[in-house]
């Protein structure tokens, strides 16, 4: 059973371009979470999705950022018109279900975005 | 708003020592608490998960305790090894409705020297 897959692992974009980050959850997992880790800071929650639904986007910047988790295919975190402050490591996590106190979130290796 | 603090921010110990990492949180209404390990440039590996009703969990040389009422958790590492060198993160999950998001501390960077 493969773990959480993220690609690309490293992404370089120039200011104003778009960045697309992909996350394939573990097999059988239908809950996906995105977190961002800015340099020298802790991980911050961005968004929580289930298949075809955004459940909690309270940590997402209001502009330029969007996320989806379609019925088929990976979850996508999209950043439009990137700025240097978007440079960070973006981690995806998945879980089997929500509502169990023992339900662990399994993390992917992250995508390191660098904006030039 | 939940805030998670980890002390110390960095720690260096010689191989073989036992050590304790500390985590404190401001809102005691938590569902569970997890300890993670993060290696440089890598993702997070879950080490231990403690349910809100539990006091401690053990896995090998690791033991995590939880005092929910005082908002504290500790991670005890016995007989440390150089391979334990990494950043250790604690994270809490709130005990509110459908909320599943984790709030992380900023981590303790551990170096175990030969």
XYZ file of C-alpha atoms in Angstrom:
230
model
C 0.000 0.000 0.000
C 1.762 3.106 -1.222
C 1.809 6.095 1.072
C 0.579 9.574 0.288
C 2.084 10.717 -2.994
C 2.810 14.298 -3.868
C 4.163 15.736 -7.078
C 6.153 17.493 -8.060
C 8.569 17.301 -5.158
C 10.168 20.578 -6.170
C 8.555 23.333 -8.189
C 10.079 26.592 -9.346
C 7.886 29.376 -10.626
C 8.416 33.002 -11.552
C 6.273 35.688 -9.998
C 2.878 35.835 -11.677
C 2.847 32.235 -12.889
C 0.505 29.518 -11.686
C 1.515 26.622 -9.458
C -0.346 23.313 -9.365
C 0.431 20.863 -6.607
C -0.921 17.328 -6.707
C -1.702 14.897 -3.929
C -2.761 11.262 -4.209
C -4.043 9.977 -0.861
C -3.373 6.538 0.478
C -5.510 3.813 -1.027
C -8.921 3.765 0.600
C -8.577 7.242 2.114
C -11.236 9.760 1.206
C -10.142 12.660 3.425
C -7.380 15.029 2.305
C -5.753 17.914 4.163
C -3.312 20.537 2.906
C -0.790 22.274 5.172
C 1.841 24.906 4.462
C 5.202 25.234 6.166
C 6.848 28.599 5.686
C 10.613 28.848 6.271
C 11.420 28.601 9.981
C 7.742 28.282 10.894
C 5.459 25.450 11.898
C 2.932 23.745 9.684
C -0.296 25.682 9.209
C -3.578 24.117 8.183
C -4.968 25.331 4.869
C -7.903 23.196 3.743
C -9.724 19.921 4.400
C -11.511 18.114 1.589
C -13.500 14.994 1.044
C -14.295 13.646 -2.388
C -15.838 16.508 -4.393
C -16.408 18.622 -1.270
C -14.506 21.295 0.602
C -15.228 20.748 4.282
C -13.052 23.421 5.914
C -11.071 26.090 4.092
C -10.546 28.372 7.066
C -6.768 28.373 6.580
C -6.754 29.213 2.896
C -5.796 32.721 1.786
C -8.888 34.381 0.351
C -7.314 35.191 -2.975
C -5.251 33.254 -5.530
C -5.510 29.894 -3.693
C -7.967 27.126 -4.497
C -8.222 23.410 -3.858
C -10.208 20.537 -5.250
C -10.545 16.814 -4.738
C -12.478 15.398 -7.677
C -14.300 12.100 -7.754
C -11.514 10.665 -9.873
C -7.879 11.653 -9.640
C -5.662 13.451 -7.174
C -6.367 16.465 -5.036
C -5.031 19.685 -6.540
C -3.853 22.792 -4.721
C -3.701 25.665 -7.167
C -1.944 28.961 -6.592
C -2.530 31.647 -9.181
C -0.194 34.595 -9.810
C 2.387 33.373 -7.342
C 4.396 35.837 -5.268
C 7.684 35.336 -3.412
C 5.811 34.966 -0.127
C 4.211 31.775 -1.455
C 7.609 30.040 -1.318
C 7.137 27.233 1.186
C 6.769 23.504 1.614
C 3.234 22.327 0.981
C 2.243 19.078 2.643
C -0.729 16.909 1.932
C -2.134 14.411 4.416
C -4.874 11.832 4.129
C -6.965 9.839 6.542
C -9.386 6.962 6.271
C -12.245 8.638 8.032
C -13.008 11.572 10.253
C -14.711 11.217 13.556
C -12.535 8.627 15.200
C -10.158 9.798 17.864
C -7.601 7.267 16.655
C -7.746 8.326 13.020
C -4.205 9.256 12.053
C -3.372 11.665 9.275
C -0.643 10.268 7.040
C 1.589 12.864 5.444
C 3.175 12.986 2.029
C 6.771 14.079 1.383
C 5.707 17.587 0.459
C 6.172 19.888 -2.514
C 8.757 22.594 -2.108
C 7.682 25.651 -4.050
C 10.230 28.329 -4.864
C 9.057 31.574 -6.417
C 11.758 33.559 -8.179
C -7.640 30.138 19.138
C -5.486 27.122 19.852
C -1.769 27.773 20.261
C 0.827 25.041 20.589
C 4.270 25.702 22.028
C 7.253 23.392 22.105
C 10.210 23.751 24.402
C 13.111 23.652 23.879
C 13.393 24.826 20.283
C 16.652 22.939 19.905
C 18.433 20.286 21.909
C 21.772 18.522 21.578
C 22.536 15.436 23.646
C 25.216 12.739 23.592
C 24.255 9.289 22.444
C 22.694 7.111 25.110
C 21.044 9.865 27.092
C 17.375 9.856 27.964
C 15.561 13.050 27.057
C 12.207 14.781 27.335
C 10.548 17.066 24.827
C 7.736 19.324 25.955
C 4.561 20.471 24.271
C 1.913 22.775 25.702
C -1.412 23.878 24.282
C -3.769 26.654 25.313
C -7.188 25.063 24.672
C -7.747 21.803 26.528
C -10.734 20.851 24.354
C -8.771 18.469 22.178
C -9.750 15.266 20.415
C -6.259 13.836 20.332
C -2.597 14.779 20.268
C 0.063 13.433 17.920
C 3.828 13.479 17.948
C 5.562 13.535 14.580
C 9.109 13.323 13.390
C 10.343 15.401 10.453
C 13.685 14.781 8.795
C 15.301 17.614 6.785
C 13.621 18.008 3.407
C 11.235 15.182 4.127
C 7.628 14.719 5.143
C 6.239 13.895 8.570
C 6.208 10.495 10.193
C 3.625 9.876 12.890
C 5.243 8.515 16.048
C 2.477 8.348 18.611
C -1.167 9.366 18.846
C -2.795 9.857 22.236
C -6.550 9.986 22.519
C -7.994 12.688 24.764
C -9.107 10.010 27.233
C -5.646 8.456 27.496
C -2.725 9.408 29.715
C 0.124 7.905 27.732
C 1.219 5.835 24.762
C 4.372 3.838 24.236
C 6.177 2.640 21.149
C 9.612 1.102 21.554
C 11.940 3.666 23.111
C 9.296 6.389 22.883
C 6.744 7.263 25.510
C 4.292 10.127 25.208
C 2.175 11.424 28.051
C -0.836 13.700 28.020
C -2.226 15.893 30.784
C -5.215 17.383 29.052
C -6.409 19.525 31.943
C -3.098 21.343 32.245
C -2.562 21.485 28.488
C 0.703 19.565 28.421
C 2.294 16.608 26.721
C 5.784 15.190 26.909
C 7.700 12.897 24.601
C 10.275 10.779 26.386
C 13.030 9.195 24.306
C 15.068 6.535 26.048
C 18.666 5.677 25.202
C 18.928 8.190 22.380
C 20.723 7.279 19.151
C 22.202 9.407 16.336
C 19.372 8.171 14.123
C 16.941 9.979 16.417
C 18.289 13.302 15.155
C 15.355 15.120 13.567
C 12.731 17.768 14.302
C 9.944 16.591 16.564
C 6.532 18.162 16.178
C 3.464 17.882 18.333
C 0.024 18.585 16.952
C -3.440 18.753 18.495
C -6.777 18.099 16.907
C -9.688 20.132 18.256
C -12.688 18.541 19.870
C -15.279 20.504 17.921
C -17.802 19.119 15.480
C -16.335 18.002 12.194
C -13.059 19.864 12.643
C -10.152 17.651 11.734
C -7.403 20.172 11.205
C -4.266 19.800 13.239
C -2.574 22.707 14.995
C 1.166 22.216 15.099
C 3.876 23.491 17.368
C 7.038 24.896 15.814
C 9.018 21.844 16.799
C 12.099 20.816 18.747
C 15.216 20.219 16.664
C 17.070 17.315 18.243
C 20.669 16.383 17.562
C 22.145 13.266 19.090
C 25.916 13.279 18.943
C 28.346 10.362 19.006
